[in-house]
CSV table of C-alpha atoms and ligand atoms in Angstrom, one decimal:
chain,number,residue,atom,x,y,z
A,26,MET,CA,13.1,14.7,-35.8
A,27,SER,CA,11.2,18.0,-34.5
A,28,ALA,CA,13.2,20.0,-31.8
A,29,ALA,CA,10.3,22.0,-31.0
A,30,PRO,CA,8.9,21.5,-27.7
A,31,ILE,CA,6.3,19.0,-27.1
A,32,ARG,CA,2.9,20.4,-27.0
A,33,LEU,CA,1.2,19.0,-23.9
A,34,GLY,CA,-2.5,19.1,-23.1
A,35,VAL,CA,-3.1,18.4,-19.2
A,36,LEU,CA,-6.1,16.5,-17.9
A,37,GLY,CA,-6.4,17.0,-14.1
A,38,LEU,CA,-4.7,20.2,-12.5
A,39,GLY,CA,-4.7,18.6,-9.0
A,40,ARG,CA,-2.3,17.9,-6.5
A,41,ALA,CA,0.1,15.8,-9.1
A,42,PHE,CA,-0.2,18.6,-11.5
A,43,THR,CA,0.7,20.9,-8.7
A,44,LEU,CA,4.1,18.8,-8.0
A,45,MET,CA,4.8,18.8,-11.6
A,46,LEU,CA,4.4,22.4,-12.0
A,47,PRO,CA,7.8,23.7,-11.4
A,48,THR,CA,8.9,21.1,-14.1
A,49,PHE,CA,6.4,22.5,-16.7
A,50,LEU,CA,7.5,26.2,-15.9
A,51,ASN,CA,10.9,25.8,-16.3
A,52,ASP,CA,11.7,22.8,-18.6
A,53,ARG,CA,11.7,24.6,-22.2
A,54,ARG,CA,11.0,21.0,-23.9
A,55,VAL,CA,7.3,21.1,-23.2
A,56,GLN,CA,4.8,23.8,-23.9
A,57,LEU,CA,1.7,23.4,-22.0
A,58,VAL,CA,-1.0,24.6,-24.8
A,59,ALA,CA,-4.5,23.3,-23.2
A,60,ALA,CA,-6.1,22.1,-20.2
A,61,PHE,CA,-9.4,20.5,-18.7
A,62,ASP,CA,-10.3,20.1,-15.0
A,63,PRO,CA,-13.7,20.3,-13.7
A,64,ARG,CA,-12.3,23.1,-11.0
A,65,ALA,CA,-13.2,26.3,-12.9
A,66,SER,CA,-10.5,28.4,-10.7
A,67,ALA,CA,-7.8,25.8,-11.9
A,68,CYS,CA,-8.7,26.2,-15.6
A,69,ALA,CA,-8.5,30.1,-14.8
A,70,GLN,CA,-4.9,30.0,-13.5
A,71,PHE,CA,-4.0,27.6,-15.9
A,72,GLU,CA,-4.9,30.3,-18.9
A,73,GLN,CA,-3.3,33.0,-16.5
A,74,THR,CA,0.0,31.1,-16.0
A,75,PHE,CA,0.5,29.0,-19.5
A,76,GLY,CA,-1.4,31.5,-21.7
A,77,GLY,CA,-2.8,28.0,-23.0
A,78,ILE,CA,-6.4,27.3,-23.6
A,79,ALA,CA,-9.0,25.9,-20.7
A,80,ARG,CA,-11.2,23.2,-22.9
A,81,GLY,CA,-14.6,22.2,-21.8
A,82,SER,CA,-14.3,18.7,-21.3
A,83,PRO,CA,-11.8,15.7,-21.3
A,84,GLU,CA,-13.2,15.0,-25.0
A,85,ALA,CA,-12.3,18.5,-26.2
A,86,LEU,CA,-8.9,18.5,-24.7
A,87,CYS,CA,-8.0,15.2,-26.6
A,88,ALA,CA,-9.6,16.3,-29.9
A,89,ASP,CA,-7.4,19.8,-29.8
A,90,PRO,CA,-5.2,19.6,-32.7
A,91,GLN,CA,-2.6,21.7,-31.1
A,92,VAL,CA,-2.0,19.1,-28.4
A,93,GLU,CA,0.7,16.5,-29.2
A,94,TRP,CA,0.7,14.4,-26.0
A,95,ILE,CA,-1.6,14.4,-22.9
A,96,TYR,CA,-0.6,14.3,-19.1
A,97,ILE,CA,-3.3,12.4,-17.1
A,98,ALA,CA,-3.2,13.4,-13.6
A,99,THR,CA,-6.9,12.2,-12.9
A,100,PRO,CA,-7.6,10.3,-9.8
A,101,HIS,CA,-6.5,6.5,-10.3
A,102,GLN,CA,-9.6,5.1,-11.2
A,103,MET,CA,-10.2,7.4,-14.2
A,104,HIS,CA,-6.9,6.5,-15.7
A,105,ALA,CA,-7.8,3.7,-18.0
A,106,GLU,CA,-10.9,5.8,-19.6
A,107,HIS,CA,-8.8,8.7,-20.2
A,108,VAL,CA,-6.1,7.0,-21.7
A,109,ALA,CA,-8.3,5.2,-24.1
A,110,LEU,CA,-9.8,8.6,-25.1
A,111,ALA,CA,-6.4,10.1,-25.3
A,112,ALA,CA,-5.2,7.0,-27.6
A,113,ARG,CA,-8.5,7.4,-29.5
A,114,HIS,CA,-7.4,11.0,-30.7
A,115,GLY,CA,-3.7,9.8,-31.6
A,116,LYS,CA,-2.3,11.6,-28.5
A,117,GLY,CA,0.9,10.3,-26.9
A,118,VAL,CA,0.1,9.6,-23.3
A,119,LEU,CA,2.0,10.2,-20.1
A,120,VAL,CA,-0.1,9.0,-17.2
A,121,GLU,CA,0.6,9.3,-13.5
A,122,LYS,CA,1.2,6.4,-11.2
A,123,PRO,CA,-0.4,4.2,-10.2
A,124,MET,CA,-1.1,3.2,-13.8
A,125,ALA,CA,-4.7,2.0,-12.5
A,126,ILE,CA,-6.3,0.0,-9.9
A,127,THR,CA,-6.9,-3.3,-11.8
A,128,LEU,CA,-4.5,-5.4,-14.4
A,129,ASP,CA,-7.5,-5.4,-16.5
A,130,ASP,CA,-7.6,-1.6,-16.4
A,131,CYS,CA,-3.7,-1.9,-17.5
A,132,THR,CA,-4.3,-4.2,-20.2
A,133,ARG,CA,-7.0,-2.3,-21.7
A,134,MET,CA,-4.6,0.8,-21.5
A,135,ILE,CA,-1.5,-0.9,-23.4
A,136,GLU,CA,-4.0,-2.2,-26.1
A,137,ALA,CA,-5.5,1.0,-26.9
A,138,CYS,CA,-2.3,2.8,-27.0
A,139,GLU,CA,-1.0,-0.4,-29.3
A,140,ARG,CA,-4.1,-0.1,-31.5
A,141,ALA,CA,-3.7,3.8,-32.1
A,142,ASN,CA,0.0,3.2,-32.4
A,143,VAL,CA,0.5,5.9,-29.8
A,144,PRO,CA,3.4,6.0,-26.8
A,145,LEU,CA,2.5,5.5,-23.3
A,146,ILE,CA,4.9,6.2,-20.4
A,147,ILE,CA,3.8,6.5,-16.7
A,148,GLY,CA,5.1,8.8,-14.5
A,149,HIS,CA,6.0,10.8,-12.7
A,150,SER,CA,7.2,8.2,-10.0
A,151,HIS,CA,9.9,8.3,-7.9
A,152,SER,CA,12.1,5.8,-10.0
A,153,PHE,CA,12.7,8.4,-12.4
A,154,ASN,CA,14.8,10.1,-9.6
A,155,ALA,CA,18.6,11.0,-10.7
A,156,PRO,CA,20.0,8.8,-7.8
A,157,VAL,CA,17.8,5.8,-8.7
A,158,LEU,CA,19.0,5.9,-12.2
A,159,LEU,CA,22.4,6.4,-11.5
A,160,ALA,CA,22.7,3.5,-9.3
A,161,ARG,CA,21.2,1.5,-11.9
A,162,ARG,CA,24.0,2.8,-14.3
A,163,LEU,CA,26.3,1.9,-11.4
A,164,ILE,CA,25.3,-1.8,-11.4
A,165,ASP,CA,24.9,-2.1,-15.0
A,166,ALA,CA,28.5,-0.9,-15.3
A,167,GLY,CA,29.6,-4.5,-13.9
A,168,ASP,CA,31.9,-3.4,-11.1
A,169,PHE,CA,29.8,-4.6,-8.1
A,170,GLY,CA,28.6,-8.2,-9.8
A,171,GLN,CA,25.2,-9.2,-9.3
A,172,VAL,CA,22.3,-7.3,-7.0
A,173,ARG,CA,21.5,-9.8,-4.0
A,174,LEU,CA,19.2,-7.7,-1.8
A,175,VAL,CA,17.6,-4.2,-2.0
A,176,HIS,CA,16.2,-2.7,1.2
A,177,ALA,CA,13.8,0.2,1.1
A,178,MET,CA,12.0,1.6,3.8
A,179,GLN,CA,9.9,5.2,4.1
A,180,TYR,CA,8.0,6.7,6.8
A,181,THR,CA,5.6,9.7,6.2
A,182,ASP,CA,2.3,11.4,7.0
A,183,PHE,CA,0.6,10.1,4.2
A,184,LEU,CA,-2.5,9.1,5.6
A,185,TYR,CA,-3.1,12.5,7.4
A,186,ARG,CA,-2.7,14.7,4.4
A,187,PRO,CA,-5.9,16.1,3.3
A,188,ARG,CA,-7.6,13.3,1.1
A,189,ARG,CA,-10.5,12.8,-1.0
A,190,PRO,CA,-13.0,10.1,0.5
A,191,GLU,CA,-11.9,7.3,-2.2
A,192,GLU,CA,-8.3,7.8,-1.0
A,193,LEU,CA,-9.3,6.4,1.7
A,194,ASP,CA,-11.0,3.3,0.6
A,195,THR,CA,-9.1,0.4,-0.8
A,196,ALA,CA,-11.5,-0.8,-3.0
A,197,ARG,CA,-11.5,2.5,-5.1
A,198,GLY,CA,-7.6,2.6,-4.9
A,199,GLY,CA,-7.2,4.2,-1.6
A,200,GLY,CA,-4.3,3.7,0.7
A,201,VAL,CA,-0.8,3.5,0.9
A,202,VAL,CA,-0.4,0.2,-1.4
A,203,PHE,CA,-1.9,1.6,-4.5
A,204,SER,CA,-0.3,5.2,-4.0
A,205,GLN,CA,3.2,4.9,-2.5
A,206,ALA,CA,3.9,1.3,-3.0
A,207,ALA,CA,3.8,2.2,-6.7
A,208,HIS,CA,6.9,4.6,-6.2
A,209,GLN,CA,8.8,2.2,-3.7
A,210,ILE,CA,8.1,-1.2,-5.9
A,211,ASP,CA,9.0,0.8,-9.0
A,212,ILE,CA,12.3,1.8,-7.7
A,213,VAL,CA,12.9,-1.8,-6.4
A,214,ARG,CA,12.1,-3.6,-9.2
A,215,LEU,CA,14.4,-1.0,-11.6
A,216,LEU,CA,17.1,-1.8,-9.1
A,217,ALA,CA,17.0,-5.6,-8.6
A,218,GLY,CA,16.2,-6.3,-12.5
A,219,GLY,CA,12.3,-6.2,-12.6
A,220,LEU,CA,11.2,-10.0,-12.7
A,221,THR,CA,9.4,-10.4,-9.3
A,222,THR,CA,8.7,-14.2,-8.5
A,223,HIS,CA,7.3,-14.3,-5.0
A,224,VAL,CA,5.5,-11.7,-3.1
A,225,ARG,CA,4.8,-12.2,0.6
A,226,ALA,CA,3.4,-9.1,2.6
A,227,SER,CA,1.5,-8.0,5.6
A,228,THR,CA,-0.3,-4.9,5.8
A,229,GLY,CA,-1.4,-2.5,8.5
A,230,ALA,CA,-4.9,-0.7,8.7
A,231,TRP,CA,-4.7,0.6,12.1
A,232,ASP,CA,-6.6,3.8,12.4
A,233,PRO,CA,-10.4,3.2,12.4
A,234,SER,CA,-10.8,6.7,11.0
A,235,ARG,CA,-8.9,6.2,8.1
A,236,PRO,CA,-9.9,2.9,7.0
A,237,THR,CA,-7.5,1.6,4.7
A,238,GLU,CA,-3.9,0.6,4.6
A,239,GLY,CA,-1.6,3.0,6.1
A,240,ALA,CA,1.5,0.7,6.4
A,241,PHE,CA,2.9,-2.8,4.5
A,242,SER,CA,6.1,-4.7,4.9
A,243,ALA,CA,6.7,-6.7,2.0
A,244,LEU,CA,9.4,-9.4,1.0
A,245,LEU,CA,10.0,-9.6,-2.7
A,246,ASN,CA,12.3,-12.2,-4.6
A,247,PHE,CA,13.3,-11.9,-8.3
A,248,ALA,CA,14.2,-14.2,-11.1
A,249,ASN,CA,17.6,-13.5,-10.9
A,250,GLY,CA,18.0,-14.8,-7.2
A,251,ALA,CA,18.0,-11.1,-5.5
A,252,PHE,CA,15.5,-10.2,-2.9
A,253,ALA,CA,14.1,-7.2,-1.2
A,254,SER,CA,12.5,-6.1,1.8
A,255,VAL,CA,10.2,-3.1,1.3
A,256,THR,CA,8.6,-1.2,4.3
A,257,TYR,CA,6.5,1.9,4.2
A,258,ASN,CA,4.5,3.6,7.0
A,259,GLY,CA,2.3,6.7,6.5
A,260,TYR,CA,0.9,6.9,10.0
A,261,GLY,CA,2.7,10.6,10.3
A,262,PHE,CA,4.9,10.1,13.5
A,263,TYR,CA,8.6,9.3,12.5
A,264,ASP,CA,9.9,10.9,9.4
A,265,THR,CA,12.8,9.0,7.6
A,266,ASP,CA,13.4,12.1,5.7
A,267,VAL,CA,15.7,12.8,8.8
A,268,LEU,CA,17.9,9.8,7.5
A,269,MET,CA,18.2,11.8,4.0
A,270,ASP,CA,20.3,14.7,5.0
A,271,GLY,CA,17.1,16.5,6.1
A,272,MET,CA,15.4,16.6,2.9
A,273,GLY,CA,11.9,16.0,2.0
A,274,GLU,CA,10.7,13.6,-0.9
A,275,LEU,CA,10.7,16.9,-3.0
A,276,GLY,CA,14.3,17.8,-2.6
A,277,LEU,CA,13.9,20.6,-0.4
A,278,PRO,CA,14.9,21.1,3.3
A,279,LYS,CA,12.3,19.7,5.4
A,280,ASP,CA,10.9,20.9,8.9
A,281,PRO,CA,11.5,18.0,11.4
A,282,GLY,CA,8.1,18.6,12.9
A,283,ALA,CA,6.1,18.4,9.7
A,284,HIS,CA,4.2,15.4,10.6
A,285,HIS,CA,2.9,16.8,13.6
A,286,HIS,CA,1.6,19.8,11.4
A,287,THR,CA,-0.1,17.4,9.3
A,288,ARG,CA,-2.0,15.7,11.9
A,289,ALA,CA,-2.8,19.1,13.8
A,290,ARG,CA,-4.1,20.2,10.6
A,291,LEU,CA,-6.3,17.3,9.9
A,292,ALA,CA,-7.8,17.7,13.5
A,293,ALA,CA,-9.2,20.8,12.4
A,294,VAL,CA,-11.4,19.5,9.6
A,295,ALA,CA,-15.1,18.5,10.3
A,296,ASP,CA,-16.0,16.1,7.9
A,297,GLU,CA,-14.9,14.5,4.6
A,298,ALA,CA,-16.7,17.1,2.3
A,299,GLN,CA,-14.4,19.6,4.3
A,300,GLU,CA,-11.6,17.6,3.7
A,301,ALA,CA,-11.7,16.9,0.3
A,302,ALA,CA,-12.3,20.8,-0.2
A,303,MET,CA,-9.2,21.5,1.6
A,304,LYS,CA,-7.2,19.2,-0.6
A,305,ALA,CA,-8.5,20.8,-3.5
A,306,GLU,CA,-7.8,24.4,-2.3
A,307,ARG,CA,-4.4,23.8,-1.8
A,308,ASN,CA,-4.2,22.5,-5.3
A,309,PHE,CA,-3.1,25.0,-8.4
A,310,GLY,CA,-5.7,27.5,-8.7
A,311,GLY,CA,-7.2,27.0,-5.4
A,312,SER,CA,-7.5,29.5,-2.3
A,313,LEU,CA,-4.9,27.7,-0.7
A,314,PHE,CA,-2.6,27.0,-3.3
A,315,VAL,CA,1.4,28.1,-2.4
A,316,PRO,CA,3.6,28.7,-5.5
A,317,PRO,CA,6.3,26.4,-5.7
A,318,ALA,CA,9.2,27.1,-3.6
A,319,PRO,CA,12.8,27.9,-5.0
A,320,ARG,CA,14.5,24.3,-5.3
A,321,VAL,CA,18.0,23.9,-3.5
A,322,PRO,CA,20.1,23.0,-6.7
A,323,ASP,CA,22.3,20.3,-5.5
A,324,ALA,CA,19.5,17.8,-4.4
A,325,ALA,CA,17.2,15.2,-6.1
A,326,GLN,CA,13.8,14.0,-5.0
A,327,HIS,CA,14.0,11.0,-3.2
A,328,PHE,CA,11.7,8.4,-1.7
A,329,GLY,CA,13.5,7.4,1.5
A,330,PRO,CA,16.4,5.2,2.4
A,331,VAL,CA,17.4,2.7,-0.2
A,332,LEU,CA,20.1,0.4,0.1
A,333,VAL,CA,21.4,-2.0,-2.6
A,334,SER,CA,23.8,-4.9,-1.9
A,335,CYS,CA,25.4,-6.3,-4.6
A,336,GLU,CA,28.1,-9.1,-4.9
A,337,ARG,CA,30.9,-6.5,-4.4
A,338,GLY,CA,29.7,-3.7,-2.8
A,339,ASP,CA,26.8,-1.8,-1.2
A,340,LEU,CA,25.3,1.2,-3.0
A,341,ARG,CA,23.4,4.0,-0.6
A,342,LEU,CA,21.0,6.3,-2.3
A,343,THR,CA,21.1,9.7,-0.8
A,344,PRO,CA,19.5,12.9,-2.3
A,345,ARG,CA,22.7,14.1,-3.8
A,346,GLY,CA,23.9,10.9,-5.2
A,347,VAL,CA,25.1,7.2,-4.4
A,348,GLU,CA,27.4,6.3,-1.6
A,349,VAL,CA,29.4,3.4,-2.5
A,350,ILE,CA,31.2,1.0,0.1
A,351,ASP,CA,33.1,-1.9,-1.1
A,352,ALA,CA,36.6,-3.4,-0.6
A,353,GLN,CA,38.3,0.1,-1.5
A,354,GLY,CA,36.4,1.6,1.4
A,355,ARG,CA,33.8,4.7,1.1
A,356,ARG,CA,33.2,7.1,-1.9
A,357,PHE,CA,30.3,9.1,-3.1
A,358,VAL,CA,29.2,9.3,-6.9
A,359,ASP,CA,27.5,12.5,-7.3
A,360,ALA,CA,24.3,12.4,-9.2
A,361,ASP,CA,23.6,14.5,-12.2
A,362,ILE,CA,21.1,16.6,-10.8
A,363,ALA,CA,19.3,18.9,-13.1
A,364,PRO,CA,18.5,22.4,-12.4
A,365,VAL,CA,14.8,21.7,-13.2
A,366,PRO,CA,13.1,19.4,-10.7
A,367,ARG,CA,11.9,16.0,-12.4
A,368,ALA,CA,13.6,17.0,-15.4
A,369,GLU,CA,14.3,13.1,-15.6
A,370,VAL,CA,10.4,12.6,-16.7
A,371,ILE,CA,10.9,15.2,-19.5
A,372,ASP,CA,14.2,13.5,-20.6
A,373,GLU,CA,12.1,10.2,-20.8
A,374,LEU,CA,9.3,11.8,-22.6
A,375,TRP,CA,11.4,13.8,-25.0
A,376,SER,CA,13.6,10.6,-25.7
A,377,VAL,CA,10.4,8.9,-26.6
A,378,ALA,CA,8.7,11.8,-28.4
A,379,ARG,CA,11.6,13.3,-30.1
A,380,GLU,CA,13.7,10.3,-30.5
A,381,GLY,CA,11.6,7.5,-31.1
A,382,ALA,CA,13.0,5.7,-28.1
A,383,GLN,CA,11.3,3.1,-26.2
A,384,PRO,CA,10.1,4.2,-22.5
A,385,LEU,CA,11.7,2.8,-19.6
A,386,HIS,CA,8.4,3.0,-17.8
A,387,GLY,CA,6.2,2.0,-20.4
A,388,GLY,CA,2.9,0.2,-20.0
A,389,ALA,CA,4.3,-3.6,-19.6
A,390,TRP,CA,6.8,-2.2,-17.2
A,391,SER,CA,4.0,-0.2,-14.9
A,392,ARG,CA,1.3,-3.2,-15.0
A,393,ALA,CA,4.1,-5.5,-13.5
A,394,THR,CA,4.6,-3.0,-10.8
A,395,LEU,CA,1.0,-2.8,-10.0
A,396,GLU,CA,0.9,-6.5,-10.0
A,397,VAL,CA,3.2,-6.4,-7.2
A,398,CYS,CA,1.2,-3.6,-5.3
A,399,LEU,CA,-1.7,-5.7,-5.6
A,400,ALA,CA,-0.2,-9.0,-4.8
A,401,ILE,CA,0.9,-7.0,-1.4
A,402,LEU,CA,-2.5,-6.4,-0.7
A,403,ALA,CA,-3.6,-10.3,-1.4
A,404,SER,CA,-0.6,-11.5,0.3
A,405,GLY,CA,-1.5,-9.3,3.4
A,406,ARG,CA,-5.3,-10.6,3.3
A,407,GLN,CA,-4.7,-14.0,2.9
A,408,ALA,CA,-0.8,-14.8,4.4
A,409,VAL,CA,0.2,-16.6,1.6
A,410,ASP,CA,3.1,-16.2,-1.0
A,411,ILE,CA,1.9,-14.4,-4.3
A,412,MET,CA,3.6,-15.2,-7.5
A,413,PRO,CA,3.0,-12.9,-10.1
A,414,THR,CA,2.8,-13.8,-13.8
A,415,LEU,CA,3.3,-10.6,-15.8
A,416,GLN,CA,6.4,-9.5,-14.8
A,417,VAL,CA,8.6,-7.8,-17.2
A,418,ALA,CA,12.6,-7.2,-16.6
A,419,VAL,CA,14.3,-3.6,-16.8
A,420,ARG,CA,15.0,-2.6,-20.1
A,421,PRO,CA,19.1,-3.1,-20.6
A,422,PRO,CA,21.5,-0.6,-19.7
A,423,LEU,CA,20.2,3.1,-19.4
A,424,THR,CA,23.5,4.6,-21.1
A,425,SER,CA,26.7,3.1,-21.2
A,426,ASP,CA,28.5,6.0,-19.8
A,427,ALA,CA,28.6,5.5,-15.9
B,16,NAD,N1,3.7,11.4,-8.7
B,16,NAD,C1,3.5,12.1,-7.9
B,16,NAD,O1,4.5,12.4,-7.0
B,16,NAD,C2,1.9,12.2,-7.4
B,16,NAD,C3,1.4,13.0,-6.4
B,16,NAD,C4,0.3,13.1,-6.2
B,16,NAD,C5,-0.6,12.4,-7.3
B,16,NAD,N2,-0.3,11.6,-8.0
B,16,NAD,C6,-1.1,10.6,-8.6
B,16,NAD,O2,-2.0,11.8,-9.4
B,16,NAD,C7,-3.3,11.3,-9.8
B,16,NAD,C8,-4.5,12.2,-9.1
B,16,NAD,O3,-4.1,12.5,-7.5
B,16,NAD,P1,-4.4,13.8,-6.9
B,16,NAD,O4,-3.8,13.5,-5.7
B,16,NAD,O5,-3.6,14.8,-7.9
B,16,NAD,O6,-5.7,14.1,-7.0
B,16,NAD,P2,-6.5,15.5,-6.9
B,16,NAD,O7,-7.6,15.1,-6.5
B,16,NAD,O8,-5.5,16.6,-6.1
B,16,NAD,O9,-6.4,16.0,-8.6
B,16,NAD,C9,-7.1,15.3,-9.3
B,16,NAD,C10,-7.6,16.6,-10.4
B,16,NAD,O10,-8.6,15.7,-11.2
B,16,NAD,C11,-9.3,16.6,-11.5
B,16,NAD,N3,-10.9,15.7,-12.2
B,16,NAD,C12,-11.8,15.0,-11.5
B,16,NAD,N4,-12.2,14.4,-12.6
B,16,NAD,C13,-11.7,14.8,-13.7
B,16,NAD,C14,-12.1,14.6,-15.1
B,16,NAD,N5,-13.4,14.1,-15.5
B,16,NAD,N6,-11.3,15.3,-15.8
B,16,NAD,C15,-10.6,16.0,-15.9
B,16,NAD,N7,-10.1,16.3,-14.3
B,16,NAD,C16,-10.8,15.8,-13.4
B,16,NAD,C17,-10.2,17.2,-10.3
B,16,NAD,O11,-10.8,18.1,-10.2
B,16,NAD,C18,-8.6,17.2,-9.6
B,16,NAD,O12,-8.2,18.9,-9.7
B,16,NAD,C19,-3.4,10.0,-9.0
B,16,NAD,O13,-3.2,8.7,-9.8
B,16,NAD,C20,-2.3,9.8,-8.1
B,16,NAD,O14,-1.6,8.6,-7.5
B,16,NAD,C21,1.0,11.2,-8.3
């Protein structure tokens, strides 16, 4: 198979793209050849930064014969339409999380890619992070026995970062369950085996000026007998990054006062149009865009504290690897942290595009994660247990070298 860089076209040059920018600038396995975004300033910046071509519409981008794969980073509610378009043009698809906002849309995306015989990967999500994949390999190696309990929690300023109006409207995919549980549930399912049998949850929408879910707690049961407790609070006071060696989600040192600044910045915004503009202006090509900070090479990205209790030991995920606590005592297993952030996304993309592997984060896997997210919302509303029906198991061992 070819060892040439994968020629990517980008649909949507907003926040998600801005977060992938350090990866695209530094990972030689991909070459960005074309893009489309309705923001002209982002298109101009794309041509200047990558020397690629800004196309005039999603159709023109997907029809470009130079493009092999499309990275879709448009708002969630557009993913289904854009995946179908890319598949119709025979392009491989890397689409951001959450896969979509309904299970029917997920199924349509899977079927469109199957019909066109093109691969589908959902990412980036934080289950790609090196310490998560390392913990999975340690579990697969068998020394710790069965996973019994996973505990995950994350306290952020999610709800007070500048948002588009639909990001504050649950019916249109807003709130922390669609945007953030998509990361956390993917991590927890990956570590606990993937087959969720029951979901019981409470959700919180505590700020009438931001009328969507800002918090949830969920209890999940799995077919292998494991269970998980998962808590997220995006109301912007406490910051769990202080428990992660002071490293932010992106694997960079974080100001412990960051949440206070986020709230203060938002307080100065007059209305939702100004807020949406502020979000766009901070993105690639915008007037407030700040180029990516240099990376601290020994820290991975993370999604808050995660503890995995197995029959014969506990595994604590950190930004640098996994702390193992078992009958022998404590020891630390370093994650293999690539110099390029989110290189794990390109690892998976490369293995699928160039080596013919099946994706770990494929359509059925990611639909199952959305199914659990939707179950959290439904359980929170109805105060009942929800039993998912579309779950799939994690693909067996990632590698055998752990
Ligand atoms: N993995 C991550 O870390 C991460 C982080 C942020 C967002 N996301 C995901 O990325 C997606 C986009 O969210 P965002 O925060 O980047 O939003 P955003 O508003 O910052 O960016 C969306 C971009 O899409 C563009 N766009 C709108 N309509 C378009 C169209 N028809 N064709 C092409 N481009 C179009 C917008 O102009 C904007 O630049 C969401 O699904 C979100 O969950 C992922």
